[in-house]
Amino acid sequence: MPSGLRRGTPSPFRFCSAPFAESDQRSMSEPADQTAAPTRQRVLSGIQPTGRFHWGNYFGAIRQYIELQDAGDAFYFIADLHALTTVRDPDRLRGFVRDAALDLLALGLDPDRATLFVQSDVPEVAELTWLLMTVTPMGLLERCHAYKDKKNRGLPADAGLFTYPVLMAADILAYDADIVPVGEDQVQHIEVCRDLAGTFNHLYGEVFRLPKPRLVEGGAKVPGTDGQKMSKSYENTIEVFEELAPQKKKIMRITTDSRPMEEPKEPAGDHLYELFALLAPPADVAAMADRYRQGGFGYGEVKKALVTAAADYFAEARQRRAELEADPEKTDTILAAGAERARHAAAEVLDRARSACGLSRRHGERRR
Ligand code: ATP
Ligand code: MG
């Protein structure tokens, strides 16, 4: 959001421009029709703390997730249990979780409007994962991309990666989520979640609400410093909150083509221009597009303009992040309150699930 977000740029997140209105009478298994008194749909989204957030994460996902806090009852979690399958250094993991919380809050996640929590602070989710695991066919998981891709590349995969979609299903079902905003690559996992919930409901009665994926629009691929998709794995990222001096160096080293300066160029498809278009005010973007078409300029000028545009775009967020960093208790309190709200919701769902499949209830009813 950086409320530097902004300057009349149309939000690419068109699908959520109106609040999700749902009936209070909705059935457990499907988000309901639009007839009765509207309530806010629960929107759920998680993000893995596997590194510092970069522009691709922000423009491709985080920005849209944060905008959703105005459209529904948003639950956001920092997926540290998922990150465990890739981050093996405890101090780094702790640091990434902390940074993720600070980054999200600085970027505009408002704890008064949305619930922010750390995944592992809700142990009910791990138990729910087991219950779901008992109705998960092996073949279903064998077909999932993340595991299949790794296996096809001959890389070792652990059971954590293999069963990742079940944990993800529990993440969603534990909070009776209606809507899960996702990129295209995650749609399959939502289908798995719906499958598992459906099987469980079929076996044991109406326990889980079936969520719906909502494709995140505007999540077009943000290019990295080498022109490929920006991605941690490609080491071509520019981090949102990187110090300005090293960030400038990185930007000045962005690869460009070697066409002569005089040659007029089409801006679309040029990764430097695309980055500029994300970060600069619309009038500056239009002027830059004209300059490309006219030719006679150097990429160095565009890079310098990008350095300034990026600094301006995230200036307020940087300021907010510095304030949050200076007051660690504030973030602790926000995460603790978020975890409490999330646990409350998850405990209810787990109770339903335990009781339905023949285990004693935990929270809602005294054990006999
Ligand atoms: P990895 O290299 O480990 O896959 P990553 O840098 O690609 O990491 P992810 O953790 O995979 O980042 O992505 C988190 C979210 O950010 C996802 O929703 C993903 O779609 C989005 N995202 C990541 N990179 C980009 C990008 N370059 N353009 C648009 N969206 C992106
Ligand atoms: Mg990725």
PDB file of N, CA and C in Angstrom, residues 96-180:
ATOM      1  N   PHE A  96      13.550 -14.221   9.885  1.00  0.00           N
ATOM      2  CA  PHE A  96      12.635 -14.051   8.748  1.00  0.00           C
ATOM      3  C   PHE A  96      11.185 -13.837   9.227  1.00  0.00           C
ATOM      4  N   VAL A  97      10.821 -14.558  10.297  1.00  0.00           N
ATOM      5  CA  VAL A  97       9.452 -14.418  10.811  1.00  0.00           C
ATOM      6  C   VAL A  97       9.253 -12.994  11.329  1.00  0.00           C
ATOM      7  N   ARG A  98      10.241 -12.532  12.079  1.00  0.00           N
ATOM      8  CA  ARG A  98      10.173 -11.174  12.628  1.00  0.00           C
ATOM      9  C   ARG A  98      10.106 -10.140  11.489  1.00  0.00           C
ATOM     10  N   ASP A  99      10.994 -10.322  10.535  1.00  0.00           N
ATOM     11  CA  ASP A  99      11.024  -9.382   9.411  1.00  0.00           C
ATOM     12  C   ASP A  99       9.709  -9.401   8.641  1.00  0.00           C
ATOM     13  N   ALA A 100       9.156 -10.601   8.482  1.00  0.00           N
ATOM     14  CA  ALA A 100       7.900 -10.695   7.735  1.00  0.00           C
ATOM     15  C   ALA A 100       6.820  -9.890   8.451  1.00  0.00           C
ATOM     16  N   ALA A 101       6.762 -10.026   9.780  1.00  0.00           N
ATOM     17  CA  ALA A 101       5.739  -9.288  10.533  1.00  0.00           C
ATOM     18  C   ALA A 101       5.965  -7.780  10.385  1.00  0.00           C
ATOM     19  N   LEU A 102       7.201  -7.346  10.568  1.00  0.00           N
ATOM     20  CA  LEU A 102       7.499  -5.911  10.457  1.00  0.00           C
ATOM     21  C   LEU A 102       7.192  -5.403   9.051  1.00  0.00           C
ATOM     22  N   ASP A 103       7.596  -6.182   8.055  1.00  0.00           N
ATOM     23  CA  ASP A 103       7.376  -5.768   6.661  1.00  0.00           C
ATOM     24  C   ASP A 103       5.876  -5.623   6.373  1.00  0.00           C
ATOM     25  N   LEU A 104       5.113  -6.637   6.776  1.00  0.00           N
ATOM     26  CA  LEU A 104       3.682  -6.611   6.464  1.00  0.00           C
ATOM     27  C   LEU A 104       2.998  -5.433   7.151  1.00  0.00           C
ATOM     28  N   LEU A 105       3.354  -5.215   8.409  1.00  0.00           N
ATOM     29  CA  LEU A 105       2.745  -4.092   9.128  1.00  0.00           C
ATOM     30  C   LEU A 105       3.165  -2.770   8.500  1.00  0.00           C
ATOM     31  N   ALA A 106       4.448  -2.672   8.167  1.00  0.00           N
ATOM     32  CA  ALA A 106       4.939  -1.426   7.565  1.00  0.00           C
ATOM     33  C   ALA A 106       4.291  -1.185   6.205  1.00  0.00           C
ATOM     34  N   LEU A 107       4.003  -2.258   5.495  1.00  0.00           N
ATOM     35  CA  LEU A 107       3.436  -2.119   4.146  1.00  0.00           C
ATOM     36  C   LEU A 107       1.935  -1.850   4.171  1.00  0.00           C
ATOM     37  N   GLY A 108       1.350  -1.860   5.359  1.00  0.00           N
ATOM     38  CA  GLY A 108      -0.038  -1.424   5.427  1.00  0.00           C
ATOM     39  C   GLY A 108      -1.004  -2.420   6.028  1.00  0.00           C
ATOM     40  N   LEU A 109      -0.530  -3.589   6.436  1.00  0.00           N
ATOM     41  CA  LEU A 109      -1.445  -4.502   7.096  1.00  0.00           C
ATOM     42  C   LEU A 109      -1.847  -3.858   8.423  1.00  0.00           C
ATOM     43  N   ASP A 110      -3.152  -3.720   8.619  1.00  0.00           N
ATOM     44  CA  ASP A 110      -3.644  -2.988   9.776  1.00  0.00           C
ATOM     45  C   ASP A 110      -4.241  -3.983  10.775  1.00  0.00           C
ATOM     46  N   PRO A 111      -3.595  -4.158  11.930  1.00  0.00           N
ATOM     47  CA  PRO A 111      -4.068  -5.177  12.872  1.00  0.00           C
ATOM     48  C   PRO A 111      -5.443  -4.858  13.449  1.00  0.00           C
ATOM     49  N   ASP A 112      -5.929  -3.635  13.259  1.00  0.00           N
ATOM     50  CA  ASP A 112      -7.298  -3.333  13.710  1.00  0.00           C
ATOM     51  C   ASP A 112      -8.322  -3.824  12.702  1.00  0.00           C
ATOM     52  N   ARG A 113      -7.872  -4.045  11.490  1.00  0.00           N
ATOM     53  CA  ARG A 113      -8.813  -4.496  10.457  1.00  0.00           C
ATOM     54  C   ARG A 113      -8.590  -5.953  10.074  1.00  0.00           C
ATOM     55  N   ALA A 114      -7.385  -6.459  10.304  1.00  0.00           N
ATOM     56  CA  ALA A 114      -7.082  -7.838   9.899  1.00  0.00           C
ATOM     57  C   ALA A 114      -6.391  -8.547  11.066  1.00  0.00           C
ATOM     58  N   THR A 115      -6.417  -9.861  11.027  1.00  0.00           N
ATOM     59  CA  THR A 115      -5.775 -10.661  12.071  1.00  0.00           C
ATOM     60  C   THR A 115      -4.445 -11.169  11.535  1.00  0.00           C
ATOM     61  N   LEU A 116      -3.374 -10.756  12.176  1.00  0.00           N
ATOM     62  CA  LEU A 116      -2.038 -11.197  11.740  1.00  0.00           C
ATOM     63  C   LEU A 116      -1.458 -12.119  12.803  1.00  0.00           C
ATOM     64  N   PHE A 117      -0.998 -13.296  12.383  1.00  0.00           N
ATOM     65  CA  PHE A 117      -0.443 -14.232  13.361  1.00  0.00           C
ATOM     66  C   PHE A 117       0.611 -15.120  12.718  1.00  0.00           C
ATOM     67  N   VAL A 118       1.329 -15.817  13.584  1.00  0.00           N
ATOM     68  CA  VAL A 118       2.359 -16.739  13.111  1.00  0.00           C
ATOM     69  C   VAL A 118       1.735 -18.139  13.120  1.00  0.00           C
ATOM     70  N   GLN A 119       1.921 -18.855  12.032  1.00  0.00           N
ATOM     71  CA  GLN A 119       1.264 -20.150  11.838  1.00  0.00           C
ATOM     72  C   GLN A 119       1.468 -21.092  13.031  1.00  0.00           C
ATOM     73  N   SER A 120       2.703 -21.188  13.503  1.00  0.00           N
ATOM     74  CA  SER A 120       2.994 -22.176  14.557  1.00  0.00           C
ATOM     75  C   SER A 120       2.457 -21.749  15.912  1.00  0.00           C
ATOM     76  N   ASP A 121       1.945 -20.533  16.032  1.00  0.00           N
ATOM     77  CA  ASP A 121       1.309 -20.117  17.284  1.00  0.00           C
ATOM     78  C   ASP A 121      -0.085 -20.722  17.427  1.00  0.00           C
ATOM     79  N   VAL A 122      -0.523 -21.430  16.406  1.00  0.00           N
ATOM     80  CA  VAL A 122      -1.845 -22.075  16.460  1.00  0.00           C
ATOM     81  C   VAL A 122      -1.637 -23.576  16.306  1.00  0.00           C
ATOM     82  N   PRO A 123      -1.286 -24.266  17.410  1.00  0.00           N
ATOM     83  CA  PRO A 123      -0.951 -25.690  17.297  1.00  0.00           C
ATOM     84  C   PRO A 123      -2.129 -26.548  16.843  1.00  0.00           C
ATOM     85  N   GLU A 124      -3.342 -25.993  16.971  1.00  0.00           N
ATOM     86  CA  GLU A 124      -4.523 -26.747  16.509  1.00  0.00           C
ATOM     87  C   GLU A 124      -4.364 -27.146  15.040  1.00  0.00           C
ATOM     88  N   VAL A 125      -3.657 -26.329  14.288  1.00  0.00           N
ATOM     89  CA  VAL A 125      -3.508 -26.593  12.856  1.00  0.00           C
ATOM     90  C   VAL A 125      -2.717 -27.883  12.619  1.00  0.00           C
ATOM     91  N   ALA A 126      -1.721 -28.131  13.475  1.00  0.00           N
ATOM     92  CA  ALA A 126      -0.923 -29.350  13.295  1.00  0.00           C
ATOM     93  C   ALA A 126      -1.787 -30.583  13.548  1.00  0.00           C
ATOM     94  N   GLU A 127      -2.648 -30.494  14.552  1.00  0.00           N
ATOM     95  CA  GLU A 127      -3.515 -31.639  14.854  1.00  0.00           C
ATOM     96  C   GLU A 127      -4.532 -31.855  13.724  1.00  0.00           C
ATOM     97  N   LEU A 128      -5.043 -30.754  13.235  1.00  0.00           N
ATOM     98  CA  LEU A 128      -5.991 -30.857  12.133  1.00  0.00           C
ATOM     99  C   LEU A 128      -5.317 -31.479  10.903  1.00  0.00           C
ATOM    100  N   THR A 129      -4.049 -31.165  10.722  1.00  0.00           N
ATOM    101  CA  THR A 129      -3.308 -31.745   9.600  1.00  0.00           C
ATOM    102  C   THR A 129      -3.339 -33.263   9.690  1.00  0.00           C
ATOM    103  N   TRP A 130      -3.155 -33.775  10.896  1.00  0.00           N
ATOM    104  CA  TRP A 130      -3.169 -35.234  11.044  1.00  0.00           C
ATOM    105  C   TRP A 130      -4.536 -35.811  10.698  1.00  0.00           C
ATOM    106  N   LEU A 131      -5.583 -35.162  11.194  1.00  0.00           N
ATOM    107  CA  LEU A 131      -6.928 -35.673  10.896  1.00  0.00           C
ATOM    108  C   LEU A 131      -7.149 -35.698   9.380  1.00  0.00           C
ATOM    109  N   LEU A 132      -6.694 -34.670   8.711  1.00  0.00           N
ATOM    110  CA  LEU A 132      -6.863 -34.620   7.248  1.00  0.00           C
ATOM    111  C   LEU A 132      -5.976 -35.644   6.551  1.00  0.00           C
ATOM    112  N   MET A 133      -4.805 -35.855   7.126  1.00  0.00           N
ATOM    113  CA  MET A 133      -3.859 -36.810   6.530  1.00  0.00           C
ATOM    114  C   MET A 133      -4.507 -38.198   6.444  1.00  0.00           C
ATOM    115  N   THR A 134      -5.360 -38.508   7.405  1.00  0.00           N
ATOM    116  CA  THR A 134      -5.966 -39.843   7.424  1.00  0.00           C
ATOM    117  C   THR A 134      -6.999 -40.030   6.305  1.00  0.00           C
ATOM    118  N   VAL A 135      -7.376 -38.922   5.658  1.00  0.00           N
ATOM    119  CA  VAL A 135      -8.303 -39.077   4.522  1.00  0.00           C
ATOM    120  C   VAL A 135      -7.641 -38.643   3.209  1.00  0.00           C
ATOM    121  N   THR A 136      -6.320 -38.565   3.222  1.00  0.00           N
ATOM    122  CA  THR A 136      -5.603 -38.085   2.028  1.00  0.00           C
ATOM    123  C   THR A 136      -5.038 -39.243   1.215  1.00  0.00           C
ATOM    124  N   PRO A 137      -5.509 -39.437  -0.008  1.00  0.00           N
ATOM    125  CA  PRO A 137      -4.924 -40.494  -0.840  1.00  0.00           C
ATOM    126  C   PRO A 137      -3.497 -40.106  -1.253  1.00  0.00           C
ATOM    127  N   MET A 138      -2.592 -41.065  -1.217  1.00  0.00           N
ATOM    128  CA  MET A 138      -1.203 -40.813  -1.627  1.00  0.00           C
ATOM    129  C   MET A 138      -1.145 -40.226  -3.038  1.00  0.00           C
ATOM    130  N   GLY A 139      -1.993 -40.824  -3.921  1.00  0.00           N
ATOM    131  CA  GLY A 139      -1.945 -40.417  -5.336  1.00  0.00           C
ATOM    132  C   GLY A 139      -2.222 -38.932  -5.518  1.00  0.00           C
ATOM    133  N   LEU A 140      -3.083 -38.404  -4.673  1.00  0.00           N
ATOM    134  CA  LEU A 140      -3.425 -36.987  -4.761  1.00  0.00           C
ATOM    135  C   LEU A 140      -2.180 -36.135  -4.521  1.00  0.00           C
ATOM    136  N   LEU A 141      -1.426 -36.499  -3.508  1.00  0.00           N
ATOM    137  CA  LEU A 141      -0.224 -35.724  -3.185  1.00  0.00           C
ATOM    138  C   LEU A 141       0.871 -35.942  -4.236  1.00  0.00           C
ATOM    139  N   GLU A 142       0.915 -37.158  -4.770  1.00  0.00           N
ATOM    140  CA  GLU A 142       1.948 -37.440  -5.785  1.00  0.00           C
ATOM    141  C   GLU A 142       1.760 -36.575  -7.019  1.00  0.00           C
ATOM    142  N   ARG A 143       0.524 -36.128  -7.232  1.00  0.00           N
ATOM    143  CA  ARG A 143       0.257 -35.303  -8.420  1.00  0.00           C
ATOM    144  C   ARG A 143       0.514 -33.818  -8.176  1.00  0.00           C
ATOM    145  N   CYS A 144       0.803 -33.441  -6.954  1.00  0.00           N
ATOM    146  CA  CYS A 144       0.964 -32.002  -6.661  1.00  0.00           C
ATOM    147  C   CYS A 144       2.291 -31.466  -7.203  1.00  0.00           C
ATOM    148  N   HIS A 145       2.223 -30.245  -7.773  1.00  0.00           N
ATOM    149  CA  HIS A 145       3.370 -29.672  -8.493  1.00  0.00           C
ATOM    150  C   HIS A 145       4.661 -29.605  -7.694  1.00  0.00           C
ATOM    151  N   ALA A 146       4.562 -29.026  -6.482  1.00  0.00           N
ATOM    152  CA  ALA A 146       5.799 -28.716  -5.754  1.00  0.00           C
ATOM    153  C   ALA A 146       6.631 -29.984  -5.567  1.00  0.00           C
ATOM    154  N   TYR A 147       5.944 -31.055  -5.197  1.00  0.00           N
ATOM    155  CA  TYR A 147       6.635 -32.325  -4.988  1.00  0.00           C
ATOM    156  C   TYR A 147       7.076 -32.927  -6.316  1.00  0.00           C
ATOM    157  N   LYS A 148       6.160 -32.938  -7.285  1.00  0.00           N
ATOM    158  CA  LYS A 148       6.449 -33.558  -8.580  1.00  0.00           C
ATOM    159  C   LYS A 148       7.647 -32.881  -9.261  1.00  0.00           C
ATOM    160  N   ASP A 149       7.649 -31.541  -9.204  1.00  0.00           N
ATOM    161  CA  ASP A 149       8.740 -30.802  -9.852  1.00  0.00           C
ATOM    162  C   ASP A 149      10.085 -31.174  -9.239  1.00  0.00           C
ATOM    163  N   LYS A 150      10.114 -31.240  -7.919  1.00  0.00           N
ATOM    164  CA  LYS A 150      11.380 -31.535  -7.255  1.00  0.00           C
ATOM    165  C   LYS A 150      11.830 -32.946  -7.604  1.00  0.00           C
ATOM    166  N   LYS A 151      10.865 -33.854  -7.587  1.00  0.00           N
ATOM    167  CA  LYS A 151      11.183 -35.252  -7.886  1.00  0.00           C
ATOM    168  C   LYS A 151      11.681 -35.383  -9.333  1.00  0.00           C
ATOM    169  N   ASN A 152      10.982 -34.703 -10.237  1.00  0.00           N
ATOM    170  CA  ASN A 152      11.391 -34.767 -11.653  1.00  0.00           C
ATOM    171  C   ASN A 152      12.786 -34.204 -11.875  1.00  0.00           C
ATOM    172  N   ARG A 153      13.172 -33.254 -11.034  1.00  0.00           N
ATOM    173  CA  ARG A 153      14.515 -32.693 -11.187  1.00  0.00           C
ATOM    174  C   ARG A 153      15.554 -33.536 -10.465  1.00  0.00           C
ATOM    175  N   GLY A 154      15.105 -34.646  -9.921  1.00  0.00           N
ATOM    176  CA  GLY A 154      16.023 -35.568  -9.249  1.00  0.00           C
ATOM    177  C   GLY A 154      16.497 -35.060  -7.895  1.00  0.00           C
ATOM    178  N   LEU A 155      15.773 -34.087  -7.344  1.00  0.00           N
ATOM    179  CA  LEU A 155      16.185 -33.539  -6.045  1.00  0.00           C
ATOM    180  C   LEU A 155      15.521 -34.333  -4.922  1.00  0.00           C
ATOM    181  N   PRO A 156      16.200 -34.435  -3.777  1.00  0.00           N
ATOM    182  CA  PRO A 156      15.581 -35.170  -2.678  1.00  0.00           C
ATOM    183  C   PRO A 156      14.404 -34.372  -2.111  1.00  0.00           C
ATOM    184  N   ALA A 157      13.310 -35.064  -1.842  1.00  0.00           N
ATOM    185  CA  ALA A 157      12.142 -34.389  -1.261  1.00  0.00           C
ATOM    186  C   ALA A 157      11.830 -35.061   0.073  1.00  0.00           C
ATOM    187  N   ASP A 158      11.514 -34.265   1.075  1.00  0.00           N
ATOM    188  CA  ASP A 158      11.154 -34.890   2.353  1.00  0.00           C
ATOM    189  C   ASP A 158       9.631 -34.983   2.476  1.00  0.00           C
ATOM    190  N   ALA A 159       9.205 -35.689   3.526  1.00  0.00           N
ATOM    191  CA  ALA A 159       7.765 -35.878   3.702  1.00  0.00           C
ATOM    192  C   ALA A 159       7.076 -34.543   3.970  1.00  0.00           C
ATOM    193  N   GLY A 160       7.822 -33.586   4.491  1.00  0.00           N
ATOM    194  CA  GLY A 160       7.258 -32.251   4.720  1.00  0.00           C
ATOM    195  C   GLY A 160       6.807 -31.625   3.411  1.00  0.00           C
ATOM    196  N   LEU A 161       7.637 -31.721   2.398  1.00  0.00           N
ATOM    197  CA  LEU A 161       7.273 -31.169   1.099  1.00  0.00           C
ATOM    198  C   LEU A 161       6.128 -31.981   0.482  1.00  0.00           C
ATOM    199  N   PHE A 162       6.222 -33.294   0.649  1.00  0.00           N
ATOM    200  CA  PHE A 162       5.194 -34.176   0.084  1.00  0.00           C
ATOM    201  C   PHE A 162       3.812 -33.860   0.672  1.00  0.00           C
ATOM    202  N   THR A 163       3.788 -33.648   1.989  1.00  0.00           N
ATOM    203  CA  THR A 163       2.494 -33.463   2.653  1.00  0.00           C
ATOM    204  C   THR A 163       2.122 -31.980   2.821  1.00  0.00           C
ATOM    205  N   TYR A 164       2.932 -31.124   2.253  1.00  0.00           N
ATOM    206  CA  TYR A 164       2.690 -29.677   2.328  1.00  0.00           C
ATOM    207  C   TYR A 164       1.242 -29.298   1.989  1.00  0.00           C
ATOM    208  N   PRO A 165       0.647 -29.893   0.928  1.00  0.00           N
ATOM    209  CA  PRO A 165      -0.729 -29.489   0.625  1.00  0.00           C
ATOM    210  C   PRO A 165      -1.730 -29.839   1.731  1.00  0.00           C
ATOM    211  N   VAL A 166      -1.398 -30.847   2.549  1.00  0.00           N
ATOM    212  CA  VAL A 166      -2.332 -31.198   3.639  1.00  0.00           C
ATOM    213  C   VAL A 166      -2.246 -30.146   4.747  1.00  0.00           C
ATOM    214  N   LEU A 167      -1.021 -29.727   5.052  1.00  0.00           N
ATOM    215  CA  LEU A 167      -0.866 -28.656   6.036  1.00  0.00           C
ATOM    216  C   LEU A 167      -1.550 -27.391   5.525  1.00  0.00           C
ATOM    217  N   MET A 168      -1.407 -27.158   4.225  1.00  0.00           N
ATOM    218  CA  MET A 168      -2.047 -25.969   3.654  1.00  0.00           C
ATOM    219  C   MET A 168      -3.576 -26.082   3.751  1.00  0.00           C
ATOM    220  N   ALA A 169      -4.087 -27.288   3.547  1.00  0.00           N
ATOM    221  CA  ALA A 169      -5.536 -27.489   3.683  1.00  0.00           C
ATOM    222  C   ALA A 169      -5.968 -27.194   5.114  1.00  0.00           C
ATOM    223  N   ALA A 170      -5.182 -27.673   6.077  1.00  0.00           N
ATOM    224  CA  ALA A 170      -5.521 -27.420   7.478  1.00  0.00           C
ATOM    225  C   ALA A 170      -5.457 -25.921   7.779  1.00  0.00           C
ATOM    226  N   ASP A 171      -4.461 -25.254   7.205  1.00  0.00           N
ATOM    227  CA  ASP A 171      -4.340 -23.799   7.391  1.00  0.00           C
ATOM    228  C   ASP A 171      -5.623 -23.086   6.996  1.00  0.00           C
ATOM    229  N   ILE A 172      -6.206 -23.581   5.933  1.00  0.00           N
ATOM    230  CA  ILE A 172      -7.390 -22.904   5.385  1.00  0.00           C
ATOM    231  C   ILE A 172      -8.651 -23.320   6.147  1.00  0.00           C
ATOM    232  N   LEU A 173      -8.782 -24.640   6.351  1.00  0.00           N
ATOM    233  CA  LEU A 173     -10.011 -25.153   6.953  1.00  0.00           C
ATOM    234  C   LEU A 173     -10.128 -24.764   8.422  1.00  0.00           C
ATOM    235  N   ALA A 174      -8.992 -24.589   9.091  1.00  0.00           N
ATOM    236  CA  ALA A 174      -9.002 -24.291  10.525  1.00  0.00           C
ATOM    237  C   ALA A 174      -9.711 -22.981  10.837  1.00  0.00           C
ATOM    238  N   TYR A 175      -9.803 -22.118   9.838  1.00  0.00           N
ATOM    239  CA  TYR A 175     -10.397 -20.808  10.114  1.00  0.00           C
ATOM    240  C   TYR A 175     -11.706 -20.593   9.367  1.00  0.00           C
ATOM    241  N   ASP A 176     -12.305 -21.692   8.883  1.00  0.00           N
ATOM    242  CA  ASP A 176     -13.552 -21.563   8.129  1.00  0.00           C
ATOM    243  C   ASP A 176     -13.428 -20.513   7.030  1.00  0.00           C
ATOM    244  N   ALA A 177     -12.297 -20.550   6.337  1.00  0.00           N
ATOM    245  CA  ALA A 177     -12.072 -19.524   5.310  1.00  0.00           C
ATOM    246  C   ALA A 177     -13.039 -19.697   4.151  1.00  0.00           C
ATOM    247  N   ASP A 178     -13.539 -18.582   3.645  1.00  0.00           N
ATOM    248  CA  ASP A 178     -14.407 -18.612   2.464  1.00  0.00           C
ATOM    249  C   ASP A 178     -13.585 -18.408   1.201  1.00  0.00           C
ATOM    250  N   ILE A 179     -12.670 -17.476   1.287  1.00  0.00           N
ATOM    251  CA  ILE A 179     -11.940 -17.051   0.094  1.00  0.00           C
ATOM    252  C   ILE A 179     -10.444 -17.127   0.362  1.00  0.00           C
ATOM    253  N   VAL A 180      -9.726 -17.746  -0.559  1.00  0.00           N
ATOM    254  CA  VAL A 180      -8.271 -17.794  -0.434  1.00  0.00           C
ATOM    255  C   VAL A 180      -7.669 -17.169  -1.695  1.00  0.00           C
TER     256      VAL A 180
END
